[in-house]
Amino acid sequence: MLRLLKGMGFSMQGNSKAREGADHPDRDAHFTYINETVAGALDAGQPVISADTKKKELVGEFKAGGREWAPKGQPVEVNTHDFPSHARGKATPYGVYDVGANEGWVSVGISADTAQFAANSIASWWEHLGRVRYPNAEILTLTADSGESNSPRGRLCRLELGRLADRIGIPIRALHYPPGTSKWNRIEHRMFSFISINWRGKPLTSYQAIINLISATTTSTGLKIYAQLDENEYPTKLQVTDAELAAVNLERHSFHGDWNYTVYPQHHPSER
């Protein structure tokens, strides 16, 4: 039977993650729009960030994926089973990648992945790194996926971006990738992938260990990442009223305004 199958061109194969779902008819045009907008902002010396939430991790003596060099016969011993009840908690890393500076910021949360958490993470990047690097910034360009805390359909996402614009004092131009295409967001292959490589085979035994491993991540191209623990609790299922949403100073772009829009600080004259 095996010889027969091999003779017919069969072999043992695993599944391949290749399907992204149905393509949107404007997908390529949308990628072009994002890339051209980002390029224009960078050419103008304006800040551009790519943001997303990395996979949640159990904190404790759990097996870590991948392998790392160690003395022969002396593997790091971890729990036999990965029961969540044995964890010290869950880590939710939200990353902000500064495209122009090749520099990153990660807020490691202990609570839910919400739009409040995302906005506070971006605000932390701005307060610690962004406003010093871009003292004359006129607009912040944000690229993000369309899921969970970054969903452009979510009322809380738009409300929190409005509050964030008020907090940093400049407009925020949000560009969302279509559903199923988040891997094209720069943070995925310019920052998160290197964090995963750096902590492969290393159990994430504590929040401090996670912070240290993220902060120690570098590349040959000069990537530098800063990390900080966010101990705030972010409630889920918050309701945003029509009045709160209407108060957000949001202007949709002419090209796919459902994915692309600019949020202005209150009382800021909109660009027409």
C-alpha atoms as an extended CHARMM CRD file, in Angstrom:
* protein
*
       272  EXT
         1         1  MET       CA              0.0000000000        0.0000000000        0.0000000000  PROA      1               0.0000000000
         2         2  LEU       CA              2.7890000000        2.4310000000        0.8940000000  PROA      2               0.0000000000
         3         3  ARG       CA              4.6290000000        1.7020000000       -2.3650000000  PROA      3               0.0000000000
         4         4  LEU       CA              1.3700000000        2.1900000000       -4.2680000000  PROA      4               0.0000000000
         5         5  LEU       CA              0.7130000000        5.5490000000       -2.6530000000  PROA      5               0.0000000000
         6         6  LYS       CA              4.2970000000        6.7320000000       -3.2370000000  PROA      6               0.0000000000
         7         7  GLY       CA              4.0450000000        5.6100000000       -6.8410000000  PROA      7               0.0000000000
         8         8  MET       CA              0.9730000000        7.7760000000       -7.2310000000  PROA      8               0.0000000000
         9         9  GLY       CA              2.8670000000       10.8270000000       -5.9170000000  PROA      9               0.0000000000
        10        10  PHE       CA              1.5350000000       10.7930000000       -2.3580000000  PROA      10              0.0000000000
        11        11  SER       CA              3.6100000000       11.5780000000        0.7330000000  PROA      11              0.0000000000
        12        12  MET       CA              2.9960000000       12.2700000000        4.4450000000  PROA      12              0.0000000000
        13        13  GLN       CA              2.1270000000       15.9540000000        4.8080000000  PROA      13              0.0000000000
        14        14  GLY       CA              0.7570000000       18.2420000000        7.4890000000  PROA      14              0.0000000000
        15        15  ASN       CA             -1.7570000000       21.0040000000        7.0020000000  PROA      15              0.0000000000
        16        16  SER       CA             -0.5740000000       24.2500000000        5.4410000000  PROA      16              0.0000000000
        17        17  LYS       CA             -1.9150000000       27.6000000000        6.6300000000  PROA      17              0.0000000000
        18        18  ALA       CA             -2.4000000000       29.3120000000        3.2810000000  PROA      18              0.0000000000
        19        19  ARG       CA             -6.0540000000       30.3620000000        3.0500000000  PROA      19              0.0000000000
        20        20  GLU       CA             -6.8600000000       33.8990000000        4.1570000000  PROA      20              0.0000000000
        21        21  GLY       CA            -10.5310000000       33.8200000000        3.3000000000  PROA      21              0.0000000000
        22        22  ALA       CA            -12.2540000000       35.5560000000        0.4360000000  PROA      22              0.0000000000
        23        23  ASP       CA            -10.3480000000       38.4410000000       -1.0990000000  PROA      23              0.0000000000
        24        24  HSD       CA            -11.9570000000       41.8610000000       -0.9470000000  PROA      24              0.0000000000
        25        25  PRO       CA            -12.1780000000       43.3190000000       -4.4760000000  PROA      25              0.0000000000
        26        26  ASP       CA            -10.2620000000       46.4210000000       -3.3160000000  PROA      26              0.0000000000
        27        27  ARG       CA             -7.6510000000       44.5300000000       -1.3010000000  PROA      27              0.0000000000
        28        28  ASP       CA             -4.6560000000       45.3550000000       -3.5070000000  PROA      28              0.0000000000
        29        29  ALA       CA             -5.8020000000       48.9490000000       -3.9140000000  PROA      29              0.0000000000
        30        30  HSD       CA             -6.1530000000       49.2200000000       -0.1590000000  PROA      30              0.0000000000
        31        31  PHE       CA             -2.6140000000       47.9210000000        0.4130000000  PROA      31              0.0000000000
        32        32  THR       CA             -1.3970000000       50.4830000000       -2.1010000000  PROA      32              0.0000000000
        33        33  TYR       CA             -3.3200000000       53.2310000000       -0.2990000000  PROA      33              0.0000000000
        34        34  ILE       CA             -1.8000000000       52.2890000000        3.0570000000  PROA      34              0.0000000000
        35        35  ASN       CA              1.7330000000       52.0210000000        1.6570000000  PROA      35              0.0000000000
        36        36  GLU       CA              1.5260000000       55.3490000000       -0.1630000000  PROA      36              0.0000000000
        37        37  THR       CA              0.0600000000       57.1240000000        2.8690000000  PROA      37              0.0000000000
        38        38  VAL       CA              2.7550000000       55.6910000000        5.1300000000  PROA      38              0.0000000000
        39        39  ALA       CA              5.5050000000       56.6210000000        2.6670000000  PROA      39              0.0000000000
        40        40  GLY       CA              4.1910000000       60.1770000000        2.4350000000  PROA      40              0.0000000000
        41        41  ALA       CA              4.1300000000       60.5490000000        6.2190000000  PROA      41              0.0000000000
        42        42  LEU       CA              7.6730000000       59.2110000000        6.5590000000  PROA      42              0.0000000000
        43        43  ASP       CA              8.9350000000       61.5250000000        3.7990000000  PROA      43              0.0000000000
        44        44  ALA       CA              7.3840000000       64.4350000000        5.7090000000  PROA      44              0.0000000000
        45        45  GLY       CA              9.1790000000       63.4190000000        8.9100000000  PROA      45              0.0000000000
        46        46  GLN       CA              5.9190000000       62.5250000000       10.6570000000  PROA      46              0.0000000000
        47        47  PRO       CA              5.6060000000       59.5690000000       13.0590000000  PROA      47              0.0000000000
        48        48  VAL       CA              4.2140000000       56.2970000000       11.7220000000  PROA      48              0.0000000000
        49        49  ILE       CA              3.4600000000       53.3870000000       14.0240000000  PROA      49              0.0000000000
        50        50  SER       CA              2.2950000000       49.8410000000       13.4450000000  PROA      50              0.0000000000
        51        51  ALA       CA              0.3660000000       48.3760000000       16.3750000000  PROA      51              0.0000000000
        52        52  ASP       CA             -1.1500000000       45.0480000000       17.3530000000  PROA      52              0.0000000000
        53        53  THR       CA             -1.6140000000       42.5800000000       20.2030000000  PROA      53              0.0000000000
        54        54  LYS       CA              0.7460000000       39.6150000000       20.3380000000  PROA      54              0.0000000000
        55        55  LYS       CA             -0.5800000000       36.1850000000       21.3380000000  PROA      55              0.0000000000
        56        56  LYS       CA             -1.5180000000       35.9170000000       25.0160000000  PROA      56              0.0000000000
        57        57  GLU       CA              0.8840000000       33.8380000000       27.1030000000  PROA      57              0.0000000000
        58        58  LEU       CA              0.4840000000       31.8280000000       30.3010000000  PROA      58              0.0000000000
        59        59  VAL       CA              2.8650000000       33.0030000000       32.9930000000  PROA      59              0.0000000000
        60        60  GLY       CA              4.5510000000       30.1820000000       34.9120000000  PROA      60              0.0000000000
        61        61  GLU       CA              6.6660000000       27.0360000000       34.6250000000  PROA      61              0.0000000000
        62        62  PHE       CA              5.2090000000       25.9790000000       31.2830000000  PROA      62              0.0000000000
        63        63  LYS       CA              6.8560000000       24.4460000000       28.2410000000  PROA      63              0.0000000000
        64        64  ALA       CA              7.9850000000       27.0790000000       25.7430000000  PROA      64              0.0000000000
        65        65  GLY       CA              7.8440000000       26.4410000000       22.0310000000  PROA      65              0.0000000000
        66        66  GLY       CA             11.0840000000       25.9720000000       20.0990000000  PROA      66              0.0000000000
        67        67  ARG       CA             14.5280000000       24.8590000000       21.1990000000  PROA      67              0.0000000000
        68        68  GLU       CA             17.4970000000       26.7160000000       22.6610000000  PROA      68              0.0000000000
        69        69  TRP       CA             21.1420000000       25.8250000000       23.2720000000  PROA      69              0.0000000000
        70        70  ALA       CA             21.8090000000       24.2430000000       26.6830000000  PROA      70              0.0000000000
        71        71  PRO       CA             24.3240000000       21.7660000000       28.1610000000  PROA      71              0.0000000000
        72        72  LYS       CA             23.6610000000       18.2900000000       26.7920000000  PROA      72              0.0000000000
        73        73  GLY       CA             21.2380000000       16.3320000000       28.9240000000  PROA      73              0.0000000000
        74        74  GLN       CA             20.2380000000       19.3750000000       30.9830000000  PROA      74              0.0000000000
        75        75  PRO       CA             16.9540000000       20.6950000000       29.5430000000  PROA      75              0.0000000000
        76        76  VAL       CA             15.0130000000       23.2830000000       31.5030000000  PROA      76              0.0000000000
        77        77  GLU       CA             12.4260000000       21.4040000000       33.5670000000  PROA      77              0.0000000000
        78        78  VAL       CA              8.8480000000       22.6430000000       33.3860000000  PROA      78              0.0000000000
        79        79  ASN       CA              5.3680000000       21.4640000000       34.3460000000  PROA      79              0.0000000000
        80        80  THR       CA              4.1520000000       18.2450000000       32.7490000000  PROA      80              0.0000000000
        81        81  HSD       CA              0.7890000000       19.7970000000       31.8900000000  PROA      81              0.0000000000
        82        82  ASP       CA             -0.0840000000       23.3210000000       30.7900000000  PROA      82              0.0000000000
        83        83  PHE       CA             -3.1340000000       23.7830000000       33.0000000000  PROA      83              0.0000000000
        84        84  PRO       CA             -4.2190000000       27.4630000000       33.0790000000  PROA      84              0.0000000000
        85        85  SER       CA             -5.1750000000       26.9820000000       36.7180000000  PROA      85              0.0000000000
        86        86  HSD       CA             -1.4690000000       26.5030000000       37.4860000000  PROA      86              0.0000000000
        87        87  ALA       CA             -0.5040000000       29.8130000000       35.8740000000  PROA      87              0.0000000000
        88        88  ARG       CA              0.5480000000       32.8790000000       37.8060000000  PROA      88              0.0000000000
        89        89  GLY       CA             -1.5210000000       34.8770000000       35.3660000000  PROA      89              0.0000000000
        90        90  LYS       CA             -1.8490000000       35.6880000000       31.6750000000  PROA      90              0.0000000000
        91        91  ALA       CA              0.3080000000       38.1780000000       29.8010000000  PROA      91              0.0000000000
        92        92  THR       CA             -1.2240000000       40.2600000000       27.0180000000  PROA      92              0.0000000000
        93        93  PRO       CA              1.5600000000       42.0320000000       25.0840000000  PROA      93              0.0000000000
        94        94  TYR       CA              0.4040000000       45.0280000000       23.0310000000  PROA      94              0.0000000000
        95        95  GLY       CA              3.1410000000       46.3020000000       20.7370000000  PROA      95              0.0000000000
        96        96  VAL       CA              3.8200000000       49.6270000000       19.0570000000  PROA      96              0.0000000000
        97        97  TYR       CA              6.4530000000       49.6430000000       16.3030000000  PROA      97              0.0000000000
        98        98  ASP       CA              7.9230000000       52.9840000000       15.1880000000  PROA      98              0.0000000000
        99        99  VAL       CA              8.3850000000       52.3590000000       11.4580000000  PROA      99              0.0000000000
       100       100  GLY       CA             10.7650000000       55.2570000000       10.8230000000  PROA      100             0.0000000000
       101       101  ALA       CA             12.9800000000       54.7030000000       13.8670000000  PROA      101             0.0000000000
       102       102  ASN       CA             12.9860000000       50.8570000000       13.8510000000  PROA      102             0.0000000000
       103       103  GLU       CA             12.0960000000       51.0350000000       17.5290000000  PROA      103             0.0000000000
       104       104  GLY       CA              9.4020000000       49.2860000000       19.5240000000  PROA      104             0.0000000000
       105       105  TRP       CA              7.3730000000       49.5540000000       22.6910000000  PROA      105             0.0000000000
       106       106  VAL       CA              5.4500000000       46.7320000000       24.3600000000  PROA      106             0.0000000000
       107       107  SER       CA              2.9380000000       47.1590000000       27.1630000000  PROA      107             0.0000000000
       108       108  VAL       CA              2.5280000000       43.7890000000       28.8850000000  PROA      108             0.0000000000
       109       109  GLY       CA             -0.9970000000       43.7360000000       30.2400000000  PROA      109             0.0000000000
       110       110  ILE       CA             -2.4540000000       41.4970000000       32.9190000000  PROA      110             0.0000000000
       111       111  SER       CA             -6.0760000000       42.1280000000       31.9390000000  PROA      111             0.0000000000
       112       112  ALA       CA             -8.2300000000       41.9160000000       28.8180000000  PROA      112             0.0000000000
       113       113  ASP       CA             -7.2430000000       42.9870000000       25.3160000000  PROA      113             0.0000000000
       114       114  THR       CA             -9.5740000000       45.9460000000       24.9080000000  PROA      114             0.0000000000
       115       115  ALA       CA             -9.5570000000       49.2190000000       22.9840000000  PROA      115             0.0000000000
       116       116  GLN       CA             -8.7940000000       51.0090000000       26.2560000000  PROA      116             0.0000000000
       117       117  PHE       CA             -5.7100000000       48.8380000000       26.7260000000  PROA      117             0.0000000000
       118       118  ALA       CA             -4.6170000000       49.4650000000       23.1310000000  PROA      118             0.0000000000
       119       119  ALA       CA             -5.0410000000       53.2370000000       23.4110000000  PROA      119             0.0000000000
       120       120  ASN       CA             -3.2130000000       53.3460000000       26.7360000000  PROA      120             0.0000000000
       121       121  SER       CA             -0.3420000000       51.3330000000       25.2300000000  PROA      121             0.0000000000
       122       122  ILE       CA              0.0010000000       53.8000000000       22.3570000000  PROA      122             0.0000000000
       123       123  ALA       CA             -0.1610000000       56.6760000000       24.8410000000  PROA      123             0.0000000000
       124       124  SER       CA              2.6500000000       55.0500000000       26.8630000000  PROA      124             0.0000000000
       125       125  TRP       CA              4.7790000000       54.8100000000       23.7170000000  PROA      125             0.0000000000
       126       126  TRP       CA              4.1070000000       58.4850000000       22.9670000000  PROA      126             0.0000000000
       127       127  GLU       CA              4.9040000000       59.6670000000       26.4920000000  PROA      127             0.0000000000
       128       128  HSD       CA              8.1090000000       57.6230000000       26.8300000000  PROA      128             0.0000000000
       129       129  LEU       CA              9.4810000000       57.7020000000       23.2720000000  PROA      129             0.0000000000
       130       130  GLY       CA              7.3030000000       59.3740000000       20.6580000000  PROA      130             0.0000000000
       131       131  ARG       CA              7.0110000000       62.9620000000       21.7910000000  PROA      131             0.0000000000
       132       132  VAL       CA             10.7670000000       63.2110000000       22.4170000000  PROA      132             0.0000000000
       133       133  ARG       CA             11.6220000000       61.7940000000       19.0120000000  PROA      133             0.0000000000
       134       134  TYR       CA              8.9440000000       63.8180000000       17.2030000000  PROA      134             0.0000000000
       135       135  PRO       CA              8.6700000000       67.1750000000       19.0230000000  PROA      135             0.0000000000
       136       136  ASN       CA              7.2110000000       68.8740000000       15.9380000000  PROA      136             0.0000000000
       137       137  ALA       CA              4.7530000000       66.1320000000       14.9860000000  PROA      137             0.0000000000
       138       138  GLU       CA              1.6090000000       67.3830000000       13.2890000000  PROA      138             0.0000000000
       139       139  ILE       CA             -0.1590000000       64.0400000000       12.8200000000  PROA      139             0.0000000000
       140       140  LEU       CA              0.3570000000       60.4490000000       13.9780000000  PROA      140             0.0000000000
       141       141  THR       CA             -0.2510000000       57.7200000000       11.3910000000  PROA      141             0.0000000000
       142       142  LEU       CA             -1.3710000000       54.3860000000       12.8270000000  PROA      142             0.0000000000
       143       143  THR       CA             -1.5970000000       51.1100000000       10.9200000000  PROA      143             0.0000000000
       144       144  ALA       CA             -3.4200000000       48.2520000000       12.6210000000  PROA      144             0.0000000000
       145       145  ASP       CA             -5.4320000000       45.1500000000       11.8920000000  PROA      145             0.0000000000
       146       146  SER       CA             -9.2190000000       44.9880000000       12.1220000000  PROA      146             0.0000000000
       147       147  GLY       CA             -9.6100000000       42.5860000000       15.0240000000  PROA      147             0.0000000000
       148       148  GLU       CA            -10.5290000000       42.8230000000       18.6950000000  PROA      148             0.0000000000
       149       149  SER       CA             -9.0510000000       45.9400000000       20.3270000000  PROA      149             0.0000000000
       150       150  ASN       CA             -8.2240000000       47.4900000000       16.9310000000  PROA      150             0.0000000000
       151       151  SER       CA            -11.5540000000       46.8830000000       15.2070000000  PROA      151             0.0000000000
       152       152  PRO       CA            -12.6240000000       49.9330000000       13.1550000000  PROA      152             0.0000000000
       153       153  ARG       CA            -16.2220000000       48.7630000000       13.5840000000  PROA      153             0.0000000000
       154       154  GLY       CA            -15.9470000000       48.8680000000       17.3380000000  PROA      154             0.0000000000
       155       155  ARG       CA            -17.4430000000       51.9450000000       18.9680000000  PROA      155             0.0000000000
       156       156  LEU       CA            -14.9810000000       51.7610000000       21.8410000000  PROA      156             0.0000000000
       157       157  CYS       CA            -12.0150000000       51.7690000000       19.4330000000  PROA      157             0.0000000000
       158       158  ARG       CA            -13.1340000000       55.0430000000       17.8450000000  PROA      158             0.0000000000
       159       159  LEU       CA            -13.9910000000       56.5860000000       21.2110000000  PROA      159             0.0000000000
       160       160  GLU       CA            -10.6110000000       55.6840000000       22.6870000000  PROA      160             0.0000000000
       161       161  LEU       CA             -8.7420000000       56.9870000000       19.6290000000  PROA      161             0.0000000000
       162       162  GLY       CA            -10.6110000000       60.2680000000       20.0950000000  PROA      162             0.0000000000
       163       163  ARG       CA             -9.5350000000       60.4150000000       23.7250000000  PROA      163             0.0000000000
       164       164  LEU       CA             -5.9880000000       59.5090000000       22.6910000000  PROA      164             0.0000000000
       165       165  ALA       CA             -5.9270000000       62.3560000000       20.1490000000  PROA      165             0.0000000000
       166       166  ASP       CA             -6.9930000000       64.7310000000       22.9410000000  PROA      166             0.0000000000
       167       167  ARG       CA             -4.2800000000       63.2920000000       25.1860000000  PROA      167             0.0000000000
       168       168  ILE       CA             -1.3830000000       63.6970000000       22.7470000000  PROA      168             0.0000000000
       169       169  GLY       CA             -2.7390000000       66.8760000000       21.1630000000  PROA      169             0.0000000000
       170       170  ILE       CA             -2.4260000000       65.9220000000       17.4890000000  PROA      170             0.0000000000
       171       171  PRO       CA             -4.6690000000       64.1120000000       14.9750000000  PROA      171             0.0000000000
       172       172  ILE       CA             -4.4140000000       60.3340000000       14.5810000000  PROA      172             0.0000000000
       173       173  ARG       CA             -4.7170000000       58.9410000000       11.0610000000  PROA      173             0.0000000000
       174       174  ALA       CA             -5.8810000000       55.3190000000       11.3990000000  PROA      174             0.0000000000
       175       175  LEU       CA             -5.3560000000       52.8630000000        8.5440000000  PROA      175             0.0000000000
       176       176  HSD       CA             -6.7830000000       49.3760000000        9.1530000000  PROA      176             0.0000000000
       177       177  TYR       CA             -5.8330000000       46.2630000000        7.2200000000  PROA      177             0.0000000000
       178       178  PRO       CA             -8.7760000000       44.1780000000        5.9660000000  PROA      178             0.0000000000
       179       179  PRO       CA             -9.7780000000       41.1310000000        8.0510000000  PROA      179             0.0000000000
       180       180  GLY       CA             -7.4890000000       38.1470000000        7.4880000000  PROA      180             0.0000000000
       181       181  THR       CA             -4.5000000000       40.2160000000        6.3600000000  PROA      181             0.0000000000
       182       182  SER       CA             -2.9370000000       41.2760000000        9.6690000000  PROA      182             0.0000000000
       183       183  LYS       CA              0.3140000000       39.4730000000        8.8250000000  PROA      183             0.0000000000
       184       184  TRP       CA              1.0510000000       42.3070000000        6.3840000000  PROA      184             0.0000000000
       185       185  ASN       CA              1.1240000000       44.8170000000        9.2350000000  PROA      185             0.0000000000
       186       186  ARG       CA              4.7740000000       45.7530000000        9.7340000000  PROA      186             0.0000000000
       187       187  ILE       CA              4.8850000000       44.9770000000       13.4540000000  PROA      187             0.0000000000
       188       188  GLU       CA              4.2730000000       41.2980000000       12.7470000000  PROA      188             0.0000000000
       189       189  HSD       CA              7.4440000000       40.6830000000       10.7210000000  PROA      189             0.0000000000
       190       190  ARG       CA              9.6370000000       43.5430000000       11.9680000000  PROA      190             0.0000000000
       191       191  MET       CA              9.1380000000       43.1260000000       15.7290000000  PROA      191             0.0000000000
       192       192  PHE       CA              6.8830000000       40.3260000000       16.9730000000  PROA      192             0.0000000000
       193       193  SER       CA              8.6920000000       37.6500000000       14.9580000000  PROA      193             0.0000000000
       194       194  PHE       CA             12.0180000000       38.5820000000       16.5840000000  PROA      194             0.0000000000
       195       195  ILE       CA             10.5150000000       38.5660000000       20.0800000000  PROA      195             0.0000000000
       196       196  SER       CA              9.2560000000       35.0340000000       19.4090000000  PROA      196             0.0000000000
       197       197  ILE       CA             12.7140000000       33.9740000000       18.2650000000  PROA      197             0.0000000000
       198       198  ASN       CA             14.3720000000       35.5450000000       21.3040000000  PROA      198             0.0000000000
       199       199  TRP       CA             12.2140000000       33.7340000000       23.8530000000  PROA      199             0.0000000000
       200       200  ARG       CA             11.9570000000       30.3610000000       22.0970000000  PROA      200             0.0000000000
       201       201  GLY       CA             12.6930000000       27.5140000000       24.4690000000  PROA      201             0.0000000000
       202       202  LYS       CA             12.5900000000       29.8700000000       27.4630000000  PROA      202             0.0000000000
       203       203  PRO       CA              9.7240000000       29.3940000000       29.9540000000  PROA      203             0.0000000000
       204       204  LEU       CA              7.8960000000       32.6370000000       30.7050000000  PROA      204             0.0000000000
       205       205  THR       CA              8.1130000000       32.1360000000       34.4550000000  PROA      205             0.0000000000
       206       206  SER       CA              7.1230000000       35.6520000000       35.5490000000  PROA      206             0.0000000000
       207       207  TYR       CA              6.0110000000       39.0010000000       34.2160000000  PROA      207             0.0000000000
       208       208  GLN       CA              9.4960000000       40.3460000000       34.8580000000  PROA      208             0.0000000000
       209       209  ALA       CA             10.9800000000       37.5080000000       32.8030000000  PROA      209             0.0000000000
       210       210  ILE       CA              8.6940000000       38.4820000000       29.9300000000  PROA      210             0.0000000000
       211       211  ILE       CA              9.6860000000       42.1380000000       30.2160000000  PROA      211             0.0000000000
       212       212  ASN       CA             13.3840000000       41.1840000000       30.2470000000  PROA      212             0.0000000000
       213       213  LEU       CA             13.1100000000       38.8710000000       27.2230000000  PROA      213             0.0000000000
       214       214  ILE       CA             11.2160000000       41.4750000000       25.1860000000  PROA      214             0.0000000000
       215       215  SER       CA             13.6670000000       44.2490000000       26.1190000000  PROA      215             0.0000000000
       216       216  ALA       CA             16.6390000000       42.0390000000       25.2020000000  PROA      216             0.0000000000
       217       217  THR       CA             15.3520000000       41.4970000000       21.6590000000  PROA      217             0.0000000000
       218       218  THR       CA             17.6000000000       43.0780000000       19.0180000000  PROA      218             0.0000000000
       219       219  THR       CA             18.3960000000       42.5460000000       15.3380000000  PROA      219             0.0000000000
       220       220  SER       CA             21.3090000000       43.1630000000       13.0150000000  PROA      220             0.0000000000
       221       221  THR       CA             19.4190000000       46.1490000000       11.5980000000  PROA      221             0.0000000000
       222       222  GLY       CA             19.4160000000       47.9010000000       14.9850000000  PROA      222             0.0000000000
       223       223  LEU       CA             15.9470000000       47.1240000000       16.3380000000  PROA      223             0.0000000000
       224       224  LYS       CA             15.5040000000       48.2970000000       19.9240000000  PROA      224             0.0000000000
       225       225  ILE       CA             12.4690000000       47.4080000000       22.0500000000  PROA      225             0.0000000000
       226       226  TYR       CA             11.3120000000       48.8350000000       25.3620000000  PROA      226             0.0000000000
       227       227  ALA       CA              8.7810000000       47.0380000000       27.5520000000  PROA      227             0.0000000000
       228       228  GLN       CA              6.7390000000       47.8810000000       30.6070000000  PROA      228             0.0000000000
       229       229  LEU       CA              4.1550000000       46.0690000000       32.7290000000  PROA      229             0.0000000000
       230       230  ASP       CA              0.6390000000       47.5220000000       32.6250000000  PROA      230             0.0000000000
       231       231  GLU       CA             -1.1490000000       46.4560000000       35.8110000000  PROA      231             0.0000000000
       232       232  ASN       CA             -4.4040000000       48.2620000000       35.0410000000  PROA      232             0.0000000000
       233       233  GLU       CA             -7.6530000000       46.3170000000       34.8480000000  PROA      233             0.0000000000
       234       234  TYR       CA             -9.5620000000       46.8900000000       31.6150000000  PROA      234             0.0000000000
       235       235  PRO       CA            -13.2620000000       45.9570000000       31.7760000000  PROA      235             0.0000000000
       236       236  THR       CA            -14.9080000000       44.2170000000       28.8340000000  PROA      236             0.0000000000
       237       237  LYS       CA            -18.2620000000       44.8110000000       27.1710000000  PROA      237             0.0000000000
       238       238  LEU       CA            -18.3170000000       48.5310000000       27.8520000000  PROA      238             0.0000000000
       239       239  GLN       CA            -21.2200000000       50.3030000000       26.1920000000  PROA      239             0.0000000000
       240       240  VAL       CA            -20.5680000000       53.4750000000       24.1880000000  PROA      240             0.0000000000
       241       241  THR       CA            -23.5790000000       55.7400000000       23.8510000000  PROA      241             0.0000000000
       242       242  ASP       CA            -24.6350000000       57.4520000000       20.6420000000  PROA      242             0.0000000000
       243       243  ALA       CA            -23.8160000000       60.8010000000       22.2310000000  PROA      243             0.0000000000
       244       244  GLU       CA            -20.2850000000       59.6960000000       23.1850000000  PROA      244             0.0000000000
       245       245  LEU       CA            -19.6370000000       58.4030000000       19.6820000000  PROA      245             0.0000000000
       246       246  ALA       CA            -21.0710000000       61.5180000000       18.0310000000  PROA      246             0.0000000000
       247       247  ALA       CA            -18.6950000000       63.6560000000       20.0910000000  PROA      247             0.0000000000
       248       248  VAL       CA            -15.6470000000       61.9860000000       18.5100000000  PROA      248             0.0000000000
       249       249  ASN       CA            -14.1470000000       64.3840000000       15.9710000000  PROA      249             0.0000000000
       250       250  LEU       CA            -13.7340000000       61.7780000000       13.2290000000  PROA      250             0.0000000000
       251       251  GLU       CA            -13.3940000000       62.3050000000        9.5040000000  PROA      251             0.0000000000
       252       252  ARG       CA            -13.6410000000       59.2990000000        7.1970000000  PROA      252             0.0000000000
       253       253  HSD       CA            -11.2830000000       59.1750000000        4.2180000000  PROA      253             0.0000000000
       254       254  SER       CA            -12.7460000000       59.1960000000        0.7260000000  PROA      254             0.0000000000
       255       255  PHE       CA            -11.1700000000       55.7910000000        0.0490000000  PROA      255             0.0000000000
       256       256  HSD       CA            -12.8280000000       53.1230000000        2.1960000000  PROA      256             0.0000000000
       257       257  GLY       CA            -13.7610000000       55.3430000000        5.0990000000  PROA      257             0.0000000000
       258       258  ASP       CA            -14.8640000000       52.2330000000        6.9720000000  PROA      258             0.0000000000
       259       259  TRP       CA            -11.1800000000       51.2490000000        7.2820000000  PROA      259             0.0000000000
       260       260  ASN       CA             -9.4180000000       54.5980000000        6.9500000000  PROA      260             0.0000000000
       261       261  TYR       CA            -10.1970000000       57.7230000000        8.9540000000  PROA      261             0.0000000000
       262       262  THR       CA             -8.5950000000       60.5570000000       10.9030000000  PROA      262             0.0000000000
       263       263  VAL       CA             -9.5270000000       61.3990000000       14.4860000000  PROA      263             0.0000000000
       264       264  TYR       CA             -8.8670000000       64.9750000000       15.5970000000  PROA      264             0.0000000000
       265       265  PRO       CA             -8.5440000000       66.3870000000       19.0960000000  PROA      265             0.0000000000
       266       266  GLN       CA            -11.6430000000       68.2010000000       20.2610000000  PROA      266             0.0000000000
       267       267  HSD       CA            -11.9300000000       71.7350000000       18.8570000000  PROA      267             0.0000000000
       268       268  HSD       CA             -9.2500000000       70.9390000000       16.2660000000  PROA      268             0.0000000000
       269       269  PRO       CA            -10.1700000000       72.2500000000       12.8060000000  PROA      269             0.0000000000
       270       270  SER       CA            -10.6490000000       69.2390000000       10.5310000000  PROA      270             0.0000000000
       271       271  GLU       CA             -8.6570000000       69.0070000000        7.3280000000  PROA      271             0.0000000000
       272       272  ARG       CA            -11.0380000000       69.2250000000        4.4180000000  PROA      272             0.0000000000
